[in-house]
């Protein structure tokens, strides 16, 4: 059983945290990951910094800029993955990347290096299913899960096609737009979760815009297996330049507050999904 | 060849959220291409409003200097002062047919932003234009023109604050507003179907030029030259000549010279990569990060190029050359004095190549240069920054 499978079998819903590798610099970045793990992040998404992150809103874009200014390269990203893997052996790690980084390095080499470093999955944010033919064999060869994106705008026919190439878990985009904090999540989340649930046995995690405890509660109530938080965590790094101790403290507090959105689980031994489905 | 591919190039490398919009655009485009009502209305706007066809001007003084027969395709005389309006009228009309209520666009030199503002004004669609902060300063006159035309200009302060960041910002807006917004992309770049749509709407340049030169000279030209940033004016004039025995030359921004690293010549000095939705040539570092580019011409200051140009380069069908800032500036002054035509700094790159190539041309050779835009927008910048009077 893979680490991702094991996590979702053991716990539901799970809390997924996102960080850009090398933000705010290469050394502090490991500290950020460590704090996130210590504060109870169940699965860590590590983004590879990129010059043109078009799927991301301003907060995460600025994190990409900070990481690149600090000189972060894909080699540094793999080094970070190795360190986090050593620190937290059972923690599932997913690389979040734009395709040109993978293409430039060579698709198979990228997947091989990711696997060797200890990554469990790769999400290529600008590689829709039509273009993903080249990565499928490499993912299989190196035992890396291909995390796919489904948007509210994805038609039922496309969902089917996308799910055909998915493994690990499915990343549901909650809203039309880029990453970033919102005041409200769209009201029809349960509908999206339910519609995708009918077509796959993979766990479903919801991200984009999730930034408050009540959002976390809403995602859990919609029946999702996981909630993904990015900008709300990345913002903490941005707001503490030169104050590492303060940053770690606030980061822990923010994660604790967000996780309070999960209602106390009366029967932690039983996966919530089975309960939702009756 | 797969749909949306030019050889291996092109494709749709976008976040899933955008795919439904691209699919809708592809379907609408296929429909309007066959719709006689669309063709009739576009044709009306191009002829009665924009001023097509544009002249193919025989330039006697230039011909004497260069020792061959030189014609300029006068896109500088199109309404708005550049070829951009061919595409913006086409796409804005298409947006109307799609029921969209809002246009967004990116702009570098400001020409595409102005052309979108014009199309939005005449077709009654509100327009927001994303423009890199650096470009809003070096093209302040065009910012004013856009605002005068009723558009809202949004300065983009992220990344390198130039054209590529304006495209990123426009894509982010589009992802969040797919229902009512059409993203009116200004060059033959980005994900399918944009490169195809822009090429088709710009091909009117080459179709006219081909017919005009046959009427005038009774034969096809020997060489057609156009400047290449994203490559829309070039693909527009090249495309109708691709199957002819005509040399096609695309001229890129050589900036301070290819060796300096400060240029915008993705075909001459770049490598293959995925950028803003398409596989093409790209100025990138070893890790795949887009590099900062430079050109005296804001419209050529871009790290990538349309995928069809990438294919034409690999096939050897089009030769791509680079011209430096200094050569372009010389051509800017030269054409103004010799023919009384002030070219856009972008178009001055094509003129500069013609000056350089003149040695290898015979007096019977016919050279067509696409004068993609007029240089009024650049006059203040050239006067202030590059040393006063001509």
XYZ file of C-alpha atoms in Angstrom, chain A residues 49-57 61 65 68-69 72-74 98-101 103-105 125-131 149-155 158 162 173 175-178 182 208, chain B residues 2 5 10-20 23 158-159 164-165 167-168 171-179 271-277 279 282 284-291:
92
model
C 9.216 27.354 -8.071
C 8.517 28.612 -11.574
C 8.856 31.952 -13.339
C 5.302 32.058 -14.727
C 2.839 30.357 -12.366
C -0.380 31.236 -14.243
C -2.664 29.006 -12.162
C -1.673 30.795 -8.977
C -2.960 33.939 -7.365
C 3.067 33.825 -7.135
C 9.378 34.817 -6.885
C 13.592 31.854 -7.353
C 15.354 34.957 -6.015
C 16.076 27.556 -5.693
C 16.510 25.000 -8.485
C 14.826 21.640 -9.110
C 4.376 23.467 -13.961
C 5.142 21.361 -16.994
C 8.100 23.219 -18.481
C 10.247 22.357 -15.459
C 9.853 18.948 -19.844
C 13.181 20.763 -19.638
C 14.690 18.231 -17.271
C -0.887 21.894 -12.983
C -0.753 22.955 -16.647
C -0.842 19.485 -18.188
C -4.444 18.584 -19.018
C -5.319 15.004 -19.801
C -5.014 15.588 -23.583
C -1.305 16.400 -23.196
C -7.217 18.200 -11.339
C -10.955 18.425 -11.844
C -12.529 21.882 -12.039
C -16.126 22.984 -11.571
C -16.076 23.760 -15.302
C -14.949 20.236 -16.271
C -17.707 18.507 -18.232
C -13.940 15.115 -19.495
C -9.345 12.578 -16.582
C -10.730 22.706 -7.669
C -14.001 27.444 -7.782
C -13.408 29.145 -11.107
C -10.195 31.082 -10.682
C -6.635 30.932 -9.485
C -11.640 33.838 -0.599
C -8.343 26.627 -4.077
C -2.993 16.350 -34.018
C -0.471 21.129 -33.360
C 1.469 24.084 -30.071
C -0.955 22.144 -27.902
C -2.953 23.139 -24.849
C -0.758 23.314 -21.751
C -3.197 25.052 -19.430
C -4.767 24.409 -16.033
C -7.882 22.251 -16.160
C -10.032 25.252 -15.223
C -9.315 26.804 -18.630
C -10.027 23.729 -20.723
C -13.778 24.249 -20.922
C -13.170 23.877 -25.961
C 4.316 41.022 -11.016
C 7.288 39.185 -12.531
C 4.601 38.015 -20.500
C 3.325 39.074 -17.094
C -0.500 37.634 -20.460
C -0.266 35.774 -17.126
C -5.135 34.382 -18.137
C -5.777 34.607 -14.384
C -8.657 37.017 -14.972
C -10.076 34.725 -17.661
C -9.954 31.626 -15.428
C -12.034 33.506 -12.851
C -14.570 34.986 -15.292
C -15.104 32.361 -17.982
C -18.874 32.782 -18.162
C 15.351 26.259 -27.143
C 12.166 24.213 -27.150
C 9.912 24.570 -24.135
C 6.353 24.977 -22.893
C 5.314 28.528 -22.163
C 1.901 30.120 -21.641
C 0.014 27.166 -23.003
C 5.163 24.127 -26.925
C 11.558 29.814 -25.679
C 14.800 29.876 -20.864
C 17.517 28.832 -18.453
C 18.713 25.280 -17.876
C 15.907 24.610 -15.385
C 13.108 25.813 -17.682
C 12.561 29.246 -16.144
C 11.676 31.947 -18.692
C 14.473 34.479 -19.072
